[in-house]
Steps between C-alpha positions, in 0.01 A plus 500: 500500500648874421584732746375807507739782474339881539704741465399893602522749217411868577568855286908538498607155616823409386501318182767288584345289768282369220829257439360317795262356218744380333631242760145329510437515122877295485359234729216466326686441198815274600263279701219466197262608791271734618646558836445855492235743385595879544274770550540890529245685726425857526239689700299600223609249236623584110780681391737579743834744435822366656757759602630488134245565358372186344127379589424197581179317547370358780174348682320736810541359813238256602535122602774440736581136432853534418818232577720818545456881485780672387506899548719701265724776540513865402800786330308776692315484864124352450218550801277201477172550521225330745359283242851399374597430890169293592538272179856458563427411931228249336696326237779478705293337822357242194837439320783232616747807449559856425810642349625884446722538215731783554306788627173322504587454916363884562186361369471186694580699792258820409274146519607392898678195357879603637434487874702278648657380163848516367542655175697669282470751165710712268790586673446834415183525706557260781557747762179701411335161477597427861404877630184459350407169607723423857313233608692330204815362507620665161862299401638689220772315370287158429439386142147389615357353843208256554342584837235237594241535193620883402778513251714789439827610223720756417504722211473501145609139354445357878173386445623272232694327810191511707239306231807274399492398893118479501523228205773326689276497811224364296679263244870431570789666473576291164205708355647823613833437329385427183285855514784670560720350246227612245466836636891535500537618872716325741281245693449659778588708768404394816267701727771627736775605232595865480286704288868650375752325278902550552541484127209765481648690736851535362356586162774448261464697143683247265435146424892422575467562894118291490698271338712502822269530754271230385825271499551608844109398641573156297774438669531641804701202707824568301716760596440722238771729435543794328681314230230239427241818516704665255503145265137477546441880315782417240679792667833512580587597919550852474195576285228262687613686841454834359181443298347312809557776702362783286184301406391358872669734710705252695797253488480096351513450853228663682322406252551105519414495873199749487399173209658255782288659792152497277541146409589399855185718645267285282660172599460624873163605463303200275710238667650305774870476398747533741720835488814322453309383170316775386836684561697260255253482229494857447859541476645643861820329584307447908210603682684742700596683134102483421387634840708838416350528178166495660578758699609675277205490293163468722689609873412163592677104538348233298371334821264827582367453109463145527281563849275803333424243200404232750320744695301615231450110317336416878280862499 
C-alpha cells in the first residue's frame, strides 16, 4: 500500500524543497512500485508562486490522512496563518511523522509542534529559530534530526538527506543507496554531521588544489606531505605551497588536520570506535596529537564531543 506523502506549499516557498519529490518518485521507480504517492497542499489550493517565481499547482487543504507531512521552507520570513496552523496541528496529530525541510521548522513551531523537541534549520536562522521558539532545543550544526515522530533538516540541499533517511527508515538502506547513486549526491550524510564542509570551507579557486584536497580526504591515514600534495596537483613544491596558500588562505598543513579533525568528529559522533582508532584512521600519528587538534578547533577534547553526542542520541 502507498504512503502518503503531503507536503505544505504556500505563496513564496522555496522552490527547491520540491527536490524532496524527487526521492519518492526514484523509489517508486527503482522498486517497480507504488510505494509513494506525493501530494502538494496549499490553503486555498491551485497555483501557488514559489520564491522564484515559478507556480506550482496544488490541492486546498482538506483530508488529513497522510503517511508523512512535510512543511517547506522559505528565502524571505512567512507568518502562517490560523487556517495554515490548524491544518498543519491536525495532519500532524493524524500522520506517523512530520518533517521541516530547511526553514519549514518556523512553521511547525508557529504550529506548537517544537516544544520539547530537538530540532534544527538553516544555519543561518538557527539562533532566531531558538529565540523565537525556546522551549525548543534548536541544534544548528545538524544535517537533520528525528525527534520522536517530528523530523527536522538543515538548509537548502538538506532535505534531500532528510527524505533519503525517511526511505531508509521505511525500506532499507539498500533502497536509499541506489536513490542516491541516481540522483548523483553522496549517500548520505548522517543526521549529526556538520552542516559545514572543510573542503567548502577552504574554497580553493583552481581545479589543481581540489585536485589536492580531495586526494587528501581519500586518504587521510598516510602522512601526506607537502611533496605528495604537490604530486597530486601536478605541481612542483614551490608552486603547490604558494598557490595553496593564496587560494585557501592557509598552509598544506592546517589544512590536512582541519580535514583530519572533521573526519575524526564524524567517526566520534555516529560511532563507537575507540579514540586510539578513530585517531589512527584519520591520520594523527596518537591520540594525544588528535586531542590538540580538537582544541584547537572546537575548545574542546574528543571525550567532551563524544559525551554531548551520547547525550543528545539518549535525549
Amino acid at each position: 500500500m502507498s504512503k502518503r506523502i503531503g507536503i505544505l506549499v504556500y505563496p513564496r516557498f522555496q522552490v527547491l524543497d520540491l527536490v524532496a519529490t524527487t526521492v519518492f518518485e526514484l523509489a517508486n521507480i527503482i522498486t517497480g512500485k507504488a510505494l509513494y504517492q506525493t501530494t502538494l497542499l496549499s490553503e486555498q489550493g491551485g497555483n501557488v508562486i514559489s520564491s522564484s517565481g515559478v507556480p506550482v499547482a496544488s490541492e486546498a487543504f482538506g483530508q488529513q490522512d497522510f503517511d508523512t507531512v512535510l512543511v517547506s521552507g522559505w528565502m524571505e520570513p512567512v507568518r502562517s496563518t490560523p487556517g495554515f496552523n490548524d491544518f498543519l496541528r491536525a495532519a500532524s496529530a493524524a500522520s506517523r511523522r512530520t518533517a521541516s525541510l530547511c526553514t519549514g521548522a518556523f512553521l511547525l513551531g508557529q504550529a506548537g509542534l517544537l516544544d520539547g523537541r530537538r530540532v534544527t534549520t538553516h544555519w543561518w536562522q538557527a539562533r532566531e529559530l531558538q529565540h523565537a521558539f525556546p522551549k525548543a532545543r534548536v541544534e544548528e550544526d545538524r544535517i537533520f534530526i528525528k525527534d520522536g515522530k517530528i523530523w527536522s533538516s538543515a538548509g537548502m540541499t538538506a532535505c534531500i538527506d532528510l527524505c533519503l533517511a525517511l526511505v531508509e527508515e521505511d525500506h532499507g538502506a539498500e533502497l536509499s543507496r541506489q536513490i542516491a547513486r541516481k540522483m548523483v549526491v553522496y549517500h548520505r550524510r548522517s543526521g549529526g554531521q556538520s552542516q559545514f564542509s572543510a573542503l567548502l570551507e577552504l574554497e580553493p579557486k583552481s581545479d589543481r588544489i581540489q585536485q589536492a584536497l580531495t586526494y587528501a580526504k581519500e586518504n587521510l591515514r598516510k602522512a601526506l606531505s607537502v611533496d605528495e600534495l604537490a604530486d597530486a596537483a601536478h605541481l612542483s613544491r614551490r608552486q603547490f605551497s604558494r598557490s595553496f596558500r593564496l587560494e585557501t588562505g592557509q598552509s598544506p598543513a592546517r589544512a590536512i588536520e582541519v580535514l583530519r579533525v572533521e573526519a575524526a568528529r564524524a567517526m566520534i559522533e555516529s560511532g563507537n570506535h575507540s579514540i586510539d582508532i578513530v585517531a589512527r584512521e584519520s591520520g594523527f600519528a596518537d591520540p594525544e596529537r588528535m586531542r590538540r587538534a580538537f582544541v584547537r578547533a572546537y575548545g574542546q577534547p574528543p571525550q567532551a564531543i563524544r559525551r554531548a553526542a551520547r547525550e543528545a542520541a539518549a535525549a
